[in-house]
CSV table of C-alpha atoms and ligand atoms in Angstrom, one decimal:
chain,number,residue,atom,x,y,z
A,14,UNK,CA,-13.3,11.0,24.3
A,15,UNK,CA,-13.6,7.5,22.7
A,16,UNK,CA,-11.2,5.0,24.2
A,17,UNK,CA,-9.2,4.7,20.9
A,18,UNK,CA,-8.5,8.5,20.9
A,19,UNK,CA,-6.6,8.3,24.2
A,20,UNK,CA,-3.2,10.0,24.1
A,21,UNK,CA,0.0,8.4,25.1
A,22,UNK,CA,0.1,8.4,28.9
A,23,UNK,CA,2.8,7.1,31.2
A,24,UNK,CA,6.4,6.2,30.3
A,25,UNK,CA,7.2,6.3,26.7
A,26,UNK,CA,9.6,4.1,24.7
A,27,UNK,CA,10.5,7.0,22.5
A,28,UNK,CA,9.9,10.8,22.4
A,29,UNK,CA,11.2,11.5,18.9
A,30,UNK,CA,10.6,9.9,15.5
A,31,UNK,CA,12.9,10.0,12.6
A,32,UNK,CA,10.8,10.0,9.4
A,33,UNK,CA,12.6,8.0,6.8
A,34,UNK,CA,10.5,9.0,3.8
A,35,UNK,CA,9.4,11.9,1.7
A,36,UNK,CA,6.4,13.6,0.2
A,37,UNK,CA,2.8,13.2,1.3
A,38,UNK,CA,3.5,10.3,3.6
A,39,UNK,CA,6.3,12.1,5.4
A,40,UNK,CA,3.9,14.9,6.1
A,41,UNK,CA,1.1,12.5,7.1
A,42,UNK,CA,3.4,10.9,9.7
A,43,UNK,CA,4.8,14.2,10.8
A,44,UNK,CA,1.3,15.5,11.6
A,45,UNK,CA,0.4,12.4,13.6
A,46,UNK,CA,3.6,12.7,15.6
A,47,UNK,CA,3.0,16.4,16.3
A,48,UNK,CA,-0.5,15.6,17.7
A,49,UNK,CA,1.1,13.1,20.1
A,50,UNK,CA,3.8,15.5,21.2
A,51,UNK,CA,6.5,13.4,19.6
A,52,UNK,CA,9.5,15.4,18.3
A,53,UNK,CA,9.9,15.0,14.5
A,54,UNK,CA,13.2,14.5,12.7
A,55,UNK,CA,12.9,14.7,9.0
A,56,UNK,CA,15.6,13.2,6.8
A,57,UNK,CA,15.8,14.5,3.3
A,58,UNK,CA,17.8,14.3,0.1
A,59,UNK,CA,19.2,17.4,-1.6
A,60,UNK,CA,16.2,17.5,-3.9
A,61,UNK,CA,13.8,17.8,-1.0
A,62,UNK,CA,15.8,20.2,1.2
A,63,UNK,CA,13.4,23.0,0.5
A,64,UNK,CA,10.2,21.0,0.6
A,65,UNK,CA,7.5,22.8,2.6
A,66,UNK,CA,7.1,20.1,5.2
A,67,UNK,CA,10.7,20.7,6.4
A,68,UNK,CA,9.5,23.9,8.0
A,69,UNK,CA,7.1,22.2,10.4
A,70,UNK,CA,9.6,19.5,11.5
A,71,UNK,CA,11.6,19.9,14.7
A,72,UNK,CA,14.8,18.9,13.0
A,73,UNK,CA,15.9,18.3,9.5
A,74,UNK,CA,18.9,16.4,8.4
A,75,UNK,CA,20.0,16.1,4.8
A,76,UNK,CA,21.4,12.6,4.3
A,77,UNK,CA,22.6,12.7,0.7
A,78,UNK,CA,22.1,13.4,-3.0
A,79,UNK,CA,18.8,13.2,-4.8
A,80,UNK,CA,19.1,9.7,-6.2
A,81,UNK,CA,17.2,7.4,-3.9
A,82,UNK,CA,20.0,4.9,-3.7
A,83,UNK,CA,22.2,7.6,-2.2
A,84,UNK,CA,19.6,8.9,0.2
A,85,UNK,CA,16.2,7.3,1.1
A,86,UNK,CA,17.5,3.8,0.3
A,87,UNK,CA,20.9,4.4,1.8
A,88,UNK,CA,20.8,2.5,5.1
A,89,UNK,CA,24.2,3.6,6.3
A,90,UNK,CA,23.3,7.2,5.8
A,91,UNK,CA,20.0,6.8,7.7
A,92,UNK,CA,21.7,4.9,10.5
A,93,UNK,CA,24.2,7.7,10.8
A,94,UNK,CA,21.4,10.2,11.0
A,95,UNK,CA,19.9,8.1,13.7
A,96,UNK,CA,23.1,8.2,15.8
A,97,UNK,CA,23.6,11.9,15.1
A,98,UNK,CA,20.1,12.9,16.1
A,99,UNK,CA,19.5,10.4,18.9
A,100,UNK,CA,16.1,9.6,17.5
A,101,UNK,CA,14.1,7.2,19.6
A,102,UNK,CA,12.2,5.6,16.7
A,103,UNK,CA,12.1,5.3,12.9
A,104,UNK,CA,9.0,5.5,10.8
A,105,UNK,CA,9.7,4.1,7.3
A,106,UNK,CA,6.4,5.1,5.7
A,107,UNK,CA,5.7,3.1,2.5
A,108,UNK,CA,8.1,2.1,-0.3
A,109,UNK,CA,11.8,2.7,0.1
A,110,UNK,CA,13.0,0.7,3.2
A,111,UNK,CA,9.6,0.0,4.7
A,112,UNK,CA,9.6,-3.7,3.9
A,113,UNK,CA,13.3,-4.3,4.3
A,114,UNK,CA,13.8,-6.8,7.2
A,115,UNK,CA,17.6,-6.1,7.3
A,116,UNK,CA,16.9,-2.4,7.8
A,117,UNK,CA,14.4,-3.1,10.6
A,118,UNK,CA,17.0,-5.3,12.3
A,119,UNK,CA,19.8,-2.7,11.9
A,120,UNK,CA,17.5,0.0,13.5
A,121,UNK,CA,16.6,-2.2,16.4
A,122,UNK,CA,20.2,-3.3,16.9
A,123,UNK,CA,21.2,0.3,17.8
A,124,UNK,CA,18.4,0.4,20.4
A,125,UNK,CA,15.9,2.4,18.3
A,126,UNK,CA,12.3,1.4,17.8
A,127,UNK,CA,11.3,0.4,14.3
A,128,UNK,CA,7.7,1.5,13.7
A,129,UNK,CA,6.6,-1.7,12.0
A,130,UNK,CA,6.4,-5.4,12.6
A,131,UNK,CA,9.2,-7.6,13.8
A,132,UNK,CA,11.9,-8.2,11.2
A,133,UNK,CA,10.9,-11.9,11.3
A,134,UNK,CA,7.4,-11.1,10.1
A,135,UNK,CA,8.7,-8.8,7.3
A,136,UNK,CA,11.0,-11.7,6.2
A,137,UNK,CA,8.3,-14.3,6.0
A,138,UNK,CA,5.9,-12.1,4.1
A,139,UNK,CA,8.7,-11.0,1.7
A,140,UNK,CA,9.1,-14.6,0.6
A,141,UNK,CA,5.8,-15.4,-1.3
A,142,UNK,CA,6.1,-19.1,-0.8
A,143,UNK,CA,6.8,-18.8,3.0
A,144,UNK,CA,3.9,-16.3,3.2
A,145,UNK,CA,1.5,-18.6,1.4
A,146,UNK,CA,2.6,-21.5,3.7
A,147,UNK,CA,2.0,-19.4,6.8
A,148,UNK,CA,-1.4,-18.3,5.5
A,149,UNK,CA,-2.5,-21.8,4.6
A,150,UNK,CA,-1.5,-22.9,8.0
A,151,UNK,CA,-3.6,-20.2,9.6
A,152,UNK,CA,-6.6,-21.1,7.5
A,153,UNK,CA,-6.6,-18.0,5.2
A,154,UNK,CA,-7.9,-19.1,1.8
A,155,UNK,CA,-5.2,-19.0,-0.9
A,156,UNK,CA,-5.1,-19.3,-4.7
A,157,UNK,CA,-5.2,-23.1,-5.6
A,158,UNK,CA,-1.6,-24.4,-6.0
A,159,UNK,CA,1.1,-25.9,-3.7
A,160,UNK,CA,2.8,-23.9,-1.0
A,161,UNK,CA,6.3,-25.3,-2.0
A,162,UNK,CA,8.9,-24.2,-4.5
A,163,UNK,CA,8.7,-25.8,-8.0
A,164,UNK,CA,11.0,-28.8,-8.6
A,165,UNK,CA,13.7,-28.6,-11.3
A,166,UNK,CA,12.2,-31.3,-13.5
A,167,UNK,CA,9.9,-29.8,-16.2
A,168,UNK,CA,7.9,-33.1,-16.3
A,169,UNK,CA,7.1,-32.8,-12.6
A,170,UNK,CA,6.2,-29.1,-13.0
A,171,UNK,CA,3.8,-30.0,-15.9
A,172,UNK,CA,2.2,-32.6,-13.6
A,173,UNK,CA,1.6,-30.0,-10.9
A,174,UNK,CA,0.0,-27.6,-13.5
A,175,UNK,CA,-2.2,-30.3,-14.9
A,176,UNK,CA,-3.5,-31.0,-11.4
A,177,UNK,CA,-4.3,-27.3,-10.8
A,178,UNK,CA,-5.8,-26.8,-14.3
A,179,UNK,CA,-4.8,-24.2,-16.9
A,180,UNK,CA,-4.4,-21.3,-17.1
A,181,UNK,CA,-1.7,-21.1,-14.3
A,182,UNK,CA,0.6,-18.3,-13.3
A,183,UNK,CA,4.4,-18.9,-12.6
A,184,UNK,CA,5.6,-16.6,-9.8
A,185,UNK,CA,9.0,-15.9,-8.3
A,186,UNK,CA,9.2,-16.3,-4.5
A,187,UNK,CA,11.1,-13.1,-4.2
A,188,UNK,CA,9.2,-11.1,-6.8
A,189,UNK,CA,7.5,-7.8,-6.2
A,190,UNK,CA,6.2,-4.6,-7.9
A,191,UNK,CA,4.3,-6.7,-10.5
A,192,UNK,CA,7.5,-8.3,-11.7
A,193,UNK,CA,8.6,-11.9,-11.8
A,194,UNK,CA,5.4,-13.6,-13.0
A,195,UNK,CA,4.1,-15.1,-16.2
A,196,UNK,CA,0.8,-16.7,-17.3
A,197,UNK,CA,0.7,-20.1,-19.1
A,198,UNK,CA,-2.3,-21.5,-20.9
A,199,UNK,CA,-0.8,-24.9,-21.9
A,200,UNK,CA,2.2,-27.1,-21.2
A,201,UNK,CA,4.4,-25.5,-24.0
A,202,UNK,CA,3.8,-22.0,-22.6
A,203,UNK,CA,4.5,-23.3,-19.1
A,204,UNK,CA,7.9,-24.6,-20.1
A,205,UNK,CA,8.8,-21.2,-21.6
A,206,UNK,CA,7.4,-19.3,-18.6
A,207,UNK,CA,9.4,-21.4,-16.1
A,208,UNK,CA,12.7,-20.8,-18.0
A,209,UNK,CA,12.2,-17.1,-18.4
A,210,UNK,CA,10.9,-16.4,-14.9
A,211,UNK,CA,13.6,-18.5,-13.3
A,212,UNK,CA,16.3,-16.6,-15.0
A,213,UNK,CA,14.6,-13.2,-14.2
A,214,UNK,CA,14.2,-14.3,-10.5
A,215,UNK,CA,17.9,-15.3,-10.3
A,216,UNK,CA,19.0,-12.0,-11.8
A,217,UNK,CA,16.6,-9.5,-10.3
A,218,UNK,CA,15.7,-11.0,-6.9
A,219,UNK,CA,18.7,-13.2,-6.1
A,220,UNK,CA,16.3,-16.1,-5.4
A,221,UNK,CA,15.6,-18.5,-8.2
A,222,UNK,CA,12.7,-20.2,-6.3
A,223,UNK,CA,9.4,-20.3,-8.3
A,224,UNK,CA,5.9,-21.5,-7.5
A,225,UNK,CA,2.7,-21.8,-9.5
A,226,UNK,CA,-0.9,-21.3,-8.8
A,227,UNK,CA,-4.2,-21.0,-10.7
A,228,UNK,CA,-4.5,-17.9,-12.8
A,229,UNK,CA,-7.8,-16.2,-12.0
A,230,UNK,CA,-9.2,-14.5,-15.1
A,231,UNK,CA,-11.5,-11.7,-13.8
A,232,UNK,CA,-10.8,-11.1,-10.2
A,233,UNK,CA,-11.2,-7.9,-8.1
A,234,UNK,CA,-8.5,-6.7,-5.8
A,235,UNK,CA,-9.9,-6.6,-2.3
A,236,UNK,CA,-7.8,-6.1,0.8
A,237,UNK,CA,-8.2,-6.1,4.5
A,238,UNK,CA,-6.6,-3.7,6.9
A,239,UNK,CA,-5.1,-5.1,10.2
A,240,UNK,CA,-4.0,-3.4,13.4
A,241,UNK,CA,-2.1,-5.4,16.0
A,242,UNK,CA,-0.3,-4.8,19.2
A,243,UNK,CA,2.4,-6.8,21.0
A,244,UNK,CA,-0.1,-8.0,23.6
A,245,UNK,CA,-1.8,-10.5,21.3
A,246,UNK,CA,-4.6,-8.1,20.1
A,247,UNK,CA,-5.3,-8.1,16.4
A,248,UNK,CA,-8.2,-6.3,14.8
A,249,UNK,CA,-9.3,-5.9,11.2
A,250,UNK,CA,-10.6,-2.5,10.3
A,251,UNK,CA,-12.8,-3.3,7.2
A,252,UNK,CA,-12.0,-3.9,3.6
A,253,UNK,CA,-11.0,-1.8,0.5
A,254,UNK,CA,-11.4,-2.4,-3.2
A,255,UNK,CA,-8.3,-1.4,-5.2
A,256,UNK,CA,-9.3,-3.0,-8.6
A,257,UNK,CA,-8.8,0.3,-10.6
A,258,UNK,CA,-5.2,-0.4,-11.6
A,259,UNK,CA,-2.9,0.4,-14.5
A,260,UNK,CA,0.2,-1.8,-14.8
A,261,UNK,CA,-0.5,-3.2,-11.4
A,262,UNK,CA,-0.5,0.4,-9.9
A,263,UNK,CA,-3.6,1.4,-8.0
A,264,UNK,CA,-5.2,4.6,-9.3
A,265,UNK,CA,-8.5,4.8,-7.3
A,266,UNK,CA,-9.3,3.0,-4.1
A,267,UNK,CA,-12.5,2.8,-2.1
A,268,UNK,CA,-13.8,1.5,1.2
A,269,UNK,CA,-15.8,-0.7,1.7
A,270,UNK,CA,-15.4,-3.0,-1.3
A,271,UNK,CA,-18.9,-2.8,-3.0
A,272,UNK,CA,-21.2,-5.7,-2.9
A,273,UNK,CA,-19.4,-7.9,-0.5
A,274,UNK,CA,-21.4,-10.1,1.9
A,275,UNK,CA,-20.9,-8.8,5.4
A,276,UNK,CA,-20.7,-12.4,6.8
A,277,UNK,CA,-18.0,-13.5,4.3
A,278,UNK,CA,-16.0,-10.3,5.0
A,279,UNK,CA,-16.3,-10.9,8.8
A,280,UNK,CA,-15.1,-14.5,8.4
A,281,UNK,CA,-12.1,-13.5,6.3
A,282,UNK,CA,-11.3,-10.6,8.5
A,283,UNK,CA,-11.3,-12.9,11.6
A,284,UNK,CA,-9.0,-15.4,9.8
A,285,UNK,CA,-6.5,-12.5,9.0
A,286,UNK,CA,-6.5,-11.4,12.6
A,287,UNK,CA,-5.9,-15.0,13.7
A,288,UNK,CA,-3.0,-15.3,11.2
A,289,UNK,CA,-1.5,-12.2,12.7
A,290,UNK,CA,-1.7,-13.6,16.2
A,291,UNK,CA,-0.1,-16.8,15.0
A,292,UNK,CA,2.9,-15.1,13.4
A,293,UNK,CA,3.4,-12.7,16.3
A,294,UNK,CA,2.6,-9.7,14.1
A,295,UNK,CA,2.8,-6.1,15.5
A,296,UNK,CA,1.7,-2.8,13.9
A,297,UNK,CA,-0.4,-2.2,10.8
A,298,UNK,CA,-0.5,-4.5,7.8
A,299,UNK,CA,-2.7,-5.4,4.8
A,300,UNK,CA,-3.8,-8.7,3.5
A,301,UNK,CA,-4.3,-8.5,-0.3
A,302,UNK,CA,-6.7,-10.9,-1.9
A,303,UNK,CA,-8.0,-11.6,-5.4
A,304,UNK,CA,-11.8,-11.9,-5.1
A,305,UNK,CA,-13.8,-13.8,-7.8
A,306,UNK,CA,-17.2,-15.4,-7.8
A,307,UNK,CA,-17.8,-14.8,-4.1
A,308,UNK,CA,-14.4,-16.3,-3.0
A,309,UNK,CA,-11.3,-14.7,-1.5
A,310,UNK,CA,-7.8,-15.9,-2.5
A,311,UNK,CA,-4.8,-14.5,-0.6
A,312,UNK,CA,-2.0,-13.1,-2.8
A,313,UNK,CA,0.3,-11.2,-0.4
A,314,UNK,CA,0.6,-9.3,2.8
A,315,UNK,CA,2.1,-5.8,3.0
A,316,UNK,CA,3.8,-5.3,6.3
A,317,UNK,CA,3.6,-1.5,6.3
A,318,UNK,CA,1.3,1.5,6.1
A,319,UNK,CA,-0.3,1.7,2.7
A,320,UNK,CA,-1.0,4.6,0.4
A,321,UNK,CA,-4.7,4.0,0.5
A,322,UNK,CA,-5.0,3.9,4.3
A,323,UNK,CA,-7.1,7.1,4.4
A,324,UNK,CA,-10.3,5.4,2.9
A,325,UNK,CA,-10.2,3.0,5.9
A,326,UNK,CA,-9.6,6.0,8.3
A,327,UNK,CA,-12.6,7.8,6.9
A,328,UNK,CA,-15.0,4.9,7.2
A,329,UNK,CA,-13.8,3.5,10.5
A,330,UNK,CA,-13.0,6.8,12.2
A,331,UNK,CA,-9.7,5.3,13.4
A,332,UNK,CA,-6.5,7.3,12.8
A,333,UNK,CA,-4.2,4.4,11.6
A,334,UNK,CA,-0.9,6.3,11.8
A,335,UNK,CA,-1.7,7.4,15.3
A,336,UNK,CA,-2.5,3.8,16.3
A,337,UNK,CA,0.7,2.7,14.6
A,338,UNK,CA,2.7,5.1,16.8
A,339,UNK,CA,0.8,4.0,20.0
A,340,UNK,CA,1.4,0.3,19.5
A,341,UNK,CA,5.0,1.0,18.7
A,342,UNK,CA,5.2,2.6,22.2
A,343,UNK,CA,4.1,-0.8,23.5
A,344,UNK,CA,0.6,0.3,24.3
A,345,UNK,CA,-2.3,-2.1,23.8
A,346,UNK,CA,-4.9,-1.3,21.1
A,347,UNK,CA,-7.6,0.0,23.4
A,348,UNK,CA,-10.5,-1.0,21.1
A,349,UNK,CA,-12.2,-4.3,20.7
A,350,UNK,CA,-13.3,-5.9,17.4
A,351,UNK,CA,-16.9,-5.3,18.4
A,352,UNK,CA,-16.2,-1.5,18.7
A,353,UNK,CA,-14.9,-1.3,15.1
A,354,UNK,CA,-17.7,-0.2,12.9
A,355,UNK,CA,-17.5,1.3,9.4
A,356,UNK,CA,-19.8,4.1,8.3
A,357,UNK,CA,-20.5,5.3,4.8
A,358,UNK,CA,-18.3,5.1,1.8
A,359,UNK,CA,-14.9,6.6,0.9
A,360,UNK,CA,-12.9,7.1,-2.3
A,361,UNK,CA,-9.3,8.1,-2.8
A,362,UNK,CA,-7.9,9.4,-6.1
A,363,UNK,CA,-4.1,9.2,-6.4
A,364,UNK,CA,-3.0,12.4,-8.0
A,365,UNK,CA,0.2,12.0,-10.0
A,366,UNK,CA,2.5,14.4,-11.8
A,367,UNK,CA,2.0,12.7,-15.1
A,368,UNK,CA,0.4,13.2,-18.5
A,369,UNK,CA,-3.2,12.0,-18.3
A,370,UNK,CA,-3.0,10.3,-21.7
A,371,UNK,CA,0.6,9.1,-22.2
A,372,UNK,CA,1.3,8.7,-18.4
A,373,UNK,CA,4.8,10.2,-18.9
A,374,UNK,CA,6.1,11.7,-15.7
A,375,UNK,CA,5.8,15.5,-15.5
A,376,UNK,CA,8.0,17.0,-12.8
A,377,UNK,CA,8.5,20.7,-12.5
A,378,UNK,CA,7.3,23.9,-10.9
A,379,UNK,CA,3.7,24.2,-9.5
A,380,UNK,CA,2.8,27.7,-10.4
A,381,UNK,CA,-0.7,27.7,-9.0
A,382,UNK,CA,-2.7,25.4,-6.7
A,383,UNK,CA,-6.3,25.2,-5.4
A,384,UNK,CA,-7.5,22.3,-3.3
A,385,UNK,CA,-11.2,21.5,-2.7
A,386,UNK,CA,-13.0,21.6,0.6
A,387,UNK,CA,-16.3,21.2,2.3
A,388,UNK,CA,-17.8,18.3,4.3
A,389,UNK,CA,-16.2,14.9,3.9
A,390,UNK,CA,-13.3,16.1,1.7
A,391,UNK,CA,-9.7,15.4,2.7
A,392,UNK,CA,-6.5,16.3,0.9
A,393,UNK,CA,-3.2,14.5,1.9
A,394,UNK,CA,-0.5,16.4,0.0
A,395,UNK,CA,2.8,18.1,0.6
A,396,UNK,CA,2.2,20.4,-2.4
A,397,UNK,CA,2.1,24.2,-2.2
A,398,UNK,CA,2.2,26.8,-5.0
A,399,UNK,CA,5.9,27.4,-5.9
A,400,UNK,CA,6.9,23.8,-5.0
A,401,UNK,CA,9.1,22.1,-7.6
A,402,UNK,CA,8.2,18.4,-8.1
A,403,UNK,CA,11.5,16.6,-8.3
A,404,UNK,CA,12.2,14.2,-11.1
A,405,UNK,CA,13.9,11.6,-9.0
A,406,UNK,CA,10.9,9.9,-7.3
A,407,UNK,CA,7.5,8.4,-7.6
A,408,UNK,CA,5.1,10.8,-9.3
A,409,UNK,CA,2.5,10.7,-6.5
A,410,UNK,CA,1.9,14.4,-5.4
A,411,UNK,CA,-1.2,14.1,-3.4
A,412,UNK,CA,-4.3,12.1,-2.6
A,413,UNK,CA,-7.9,13.4,-2.7
A,414,UNK,CA,-10.2,11.6,-0.4
A,415,UNK,CA,-13.9,11.9,0.1
A,416,UNK,CA,-16.4,10.4,2.5
A,417,UNK,CA,-20.2,10.4,2.3
A,418,UNK,CA,-23.1,8.3,3.7
A,419,UNK,CA,-23.5,6.2,0.5
A,420,UNK,CA,-21.3,5.2,-2.5
A,421,UNK,CA,-23.6,7.2,-4.8
A,422,UNK,CA,-23.2,10.4,-2.7
A,423,UNK,CA,-19.4,9.8,-2.4
A,424,UNK,CA,-19.2,9.7,-6.2
A,425,UNK,CA,-21.0,13.0,-6.5
A,426,UNK,CA,-18.8,14.5,-3.8
A,427,UNK,CA,-15.7,13.3,-5.6
A,428,UNK,CA,-16.9,14.8,-8.9
A,429,UNK,CA,-17.3,18.2,-7.2
A,430,UNK,CA,-14.0,17.9,-5.4
A,431,UNK,CA,-12.2,17.1,-8.6
A,432,UNK,CA,-13.9,20.0,-10.4
A,433,UNK,CA,-12.7,22.3,-7.7
A,434,UNK,CA,-9.1,21.2,-7.8
A,435,UNK,CA,-6.6,23.0,-9.9
A,436,UNK,CA,-2.8,22.3,-10.2
A,437,UNK,CA,-1.0,24.7,-12.6
A,438,UNK,CA,2.4,24.5,-14.2
A,439,UNK,CA,2.7,20.7,-14.4
A,440,UNK,CA,0.6,18.0,-16.1
A,441,UNK,CA,-1.4,15.8,-13.7
A,442,UNK,CA,-3.8,12.9,-14.0
A,443,UNK,CA,-6.7,15.0,-12.6
A,444,UNK,CA,-8.6,14.9,-15.9
A,445,UNK,CA,-8.2,11.1,-16.0
A,446,UNK,CA,-9.9,10.9,-12.5
A,447,UNK,CA,-12.7,13.2,-13.7
A,448,UNK,CA,-13.4,10.8,-16.6
A,449,UNK,CA,-13.2,7.8,-14.3
A,450,UNK,CA,-15.9,9.2,-12.1
A,451,UNK,CA,-18.1,9.6,-15.2
A,452,UNK,CA,-17.6,6.0,-16.3
A,453,UNK,CA,-20.9,4.1,-15.9
A,454,UNK,CA,-19.3,0.8,-15.2
A,455,UNK,CA,-17.0,2.2,-12.5
A,456,UNK,CA,-19.9,4.1,-11.0
A,457,UNK,CA,-22.0,0.9,-10.9
A,458,UNK,CA,-19.2,-0.7,-8.8
A,459,UNK,CA,-17.5,-4.0,-8.6
A,460,UNK,CA,-15.4,-3.8,-11.8
A,461,UNK,CA,-12.5,-6.2,-12.1
A,462,UNK,CA,-8.7,-5.6,-12.1
A,463,UNK,CA,-8.6,-5.4,-15.9
A,464,UNK,CA,-11.4,-2.8,-16.3
A,465,UNK,CA,-9.3,0.4,-16.1
A,466,UNK,CA,-6.8,-0.8,-18.8
A,467,UNK,CA,-9.6,-2.0,-21.1
A,468,UNK,CA,-11.5,1.2,-20.6
A,469,UNK,CA,-8.4,3.3,-21.3
A,470,UNK,CA,-7.8,1.2,-24.5
A,471,UNK,CA,-11.3,2.2,-25.7
A,472,UNK,CA,-11.0,5.9,-24.9
A,473,UNK,CA,-10.3,8.4,-27.7
A,474,UNK,CA,-7.2,10.5,-27.0
B,529,ADP,P1,3.6,-8.1,-6.4
B,529,ADP,O1,4.2,-8.4,-5.1
B,529,ADP,O2,4.5,-8.0,-7.6
B,529,ADP,O3,2.6,-6.9,-6.3
B,529,ADP,P2,1.2,-9.9,-6.3
B,529,ADP,O4,1.3,-11.3,-5.9
B,529,ADP,O5,0.6,-8.9,-5.3
B,529,ADP,O6,2.7,-9.4,-6.8
B,529,ADP,O7,0.4,-9.8,-7.7
B,529,ADP,C1,0.4,-8.6,-8.4
B,529,ADP,C2,-0.8,-8.6,-9.4
B,529,ADP,O8,-0.6,-9.7,-10.3
B,529,ADP,C3,-2.2,-8.9,-8.7
B,529,ADP,O9,-2.7,-7.7,-8.3
B,529,ADP,C4,-2.9,-9.5,-9.9
B,529,ADP,O10,-3.3,-8.4,-10.8
B,529,ADP,C5,-1.9,-10.3,-10.6
B,529,ADP,N1,-1.9,-11.7,-10.1
B,529,ADP,C6,-1.1,-12.3,-9.2
B,529,ADP,N2,-1.5,-13.5,-8.9
B,529,ADP,C7,-2.5,-13.8,-9.7
B,529,ADP,C8,-3.4,-15.0,-9.9
B,529,ADP,N3,-3.2,-16.1,-9.3
B,529,ADP,N4,-4.4,-14.9,-10.9
B,529,ADP,C9,-4.6,-13.7,-11.5
B,529,ADP,N5,-3.8,-12.6,-11.4
B,529,ADP,C10,-2.8,-12.7,-10.5
């Protein structure tokens, strides 16, 4: 047994995990807990009460109505479920409360382990100016621009922009989900962008602070996966390319990012690991970068498990959720950086319940279902035939992941896997994925973050 596959021996901080999420990630976490003999407590909304993964949980507790604000985002209801069930730990998954520092604090305040970084680290990374400052201090390369909030005086702001050079992007310190940013190509646009973004920031994020940086015109989205424990160990587990995006939402991800110099990646990975040590990070996290002309520029850190973690698991052979649970138990990562090696190439297609042309959500009853199989094919999904996709949540219904020795072979494997997949009763974006894997530019690799939208614009309906 390799060292990193060691089970949890000795005294445990927790024997049960409350899974504060839903859908495919709730099932992913539940499976990892079951392998480690951790008791699983699923919370659910009324809409998810009959979801198939409830049957394999040790305990299920319905915490409220279907609307996320009344269930998966309702901290009081989740804390009450914690008290009622006596759960030893909470896994927040991704989305919902996973990056809410106040929630992490509230969980720890009642003596429960929050499976994630310390609240202080979530808080720093949730403020984009503080995050940029911390990264610059740690030597992580950032997009050119100051690591301080913009002054009030427009003349001073224009002077900062002139120094950076146009185009620039105005961003809200508290922004997220692709909101709270605007591009400016000249001083007049800058003035308008500052006024509108400041107002939006005040209203939507409750934090009027803005900053500006250089706007990169044709970058790729490349990110680095980190794994850290509380004993000062921080490892990077390789990189991913998530440039195939529509409206800032990732559609296809792959590992490794094609065409990156191994030396450059190793240097950036080492910087990220060092930054984690400096801020006392614990658990898994992802450094997101824009990558252009052979240079990395940090944009943000996600302080949680990511949707696309499976492509890193397939290439590194490391079960990221299992490691997350082990380090939350206080165990050291029993793997050294030199032992982390990535093999082959992996892709992930996000399968959404949505129209493949209009992208309108398509909830409803799944009347028939067939998943693919064979070597190097993995499906992470909570779907079964007869399952009703609720209308209240994100449209992600599953992830199709393939792994093969080379990128070319992985593309062929994904084409076959997509051809063998059938989901009846609801519209899905499967046909979009089938077309993407026939797109010569995507197949050649290294397309930028605008490629998918441009390509979609040129497609005949
Ligand atoms: P959010 O937290 O809202 O996701 P990010 O800072 O991660 O915000 O940026 C989201 C997206 O906006 C990036 O993936 C990229 O497409 C674009 N973006 C952000 N900063 C820049 C920049 N300096 N130059 C070009 N594009 C940018």
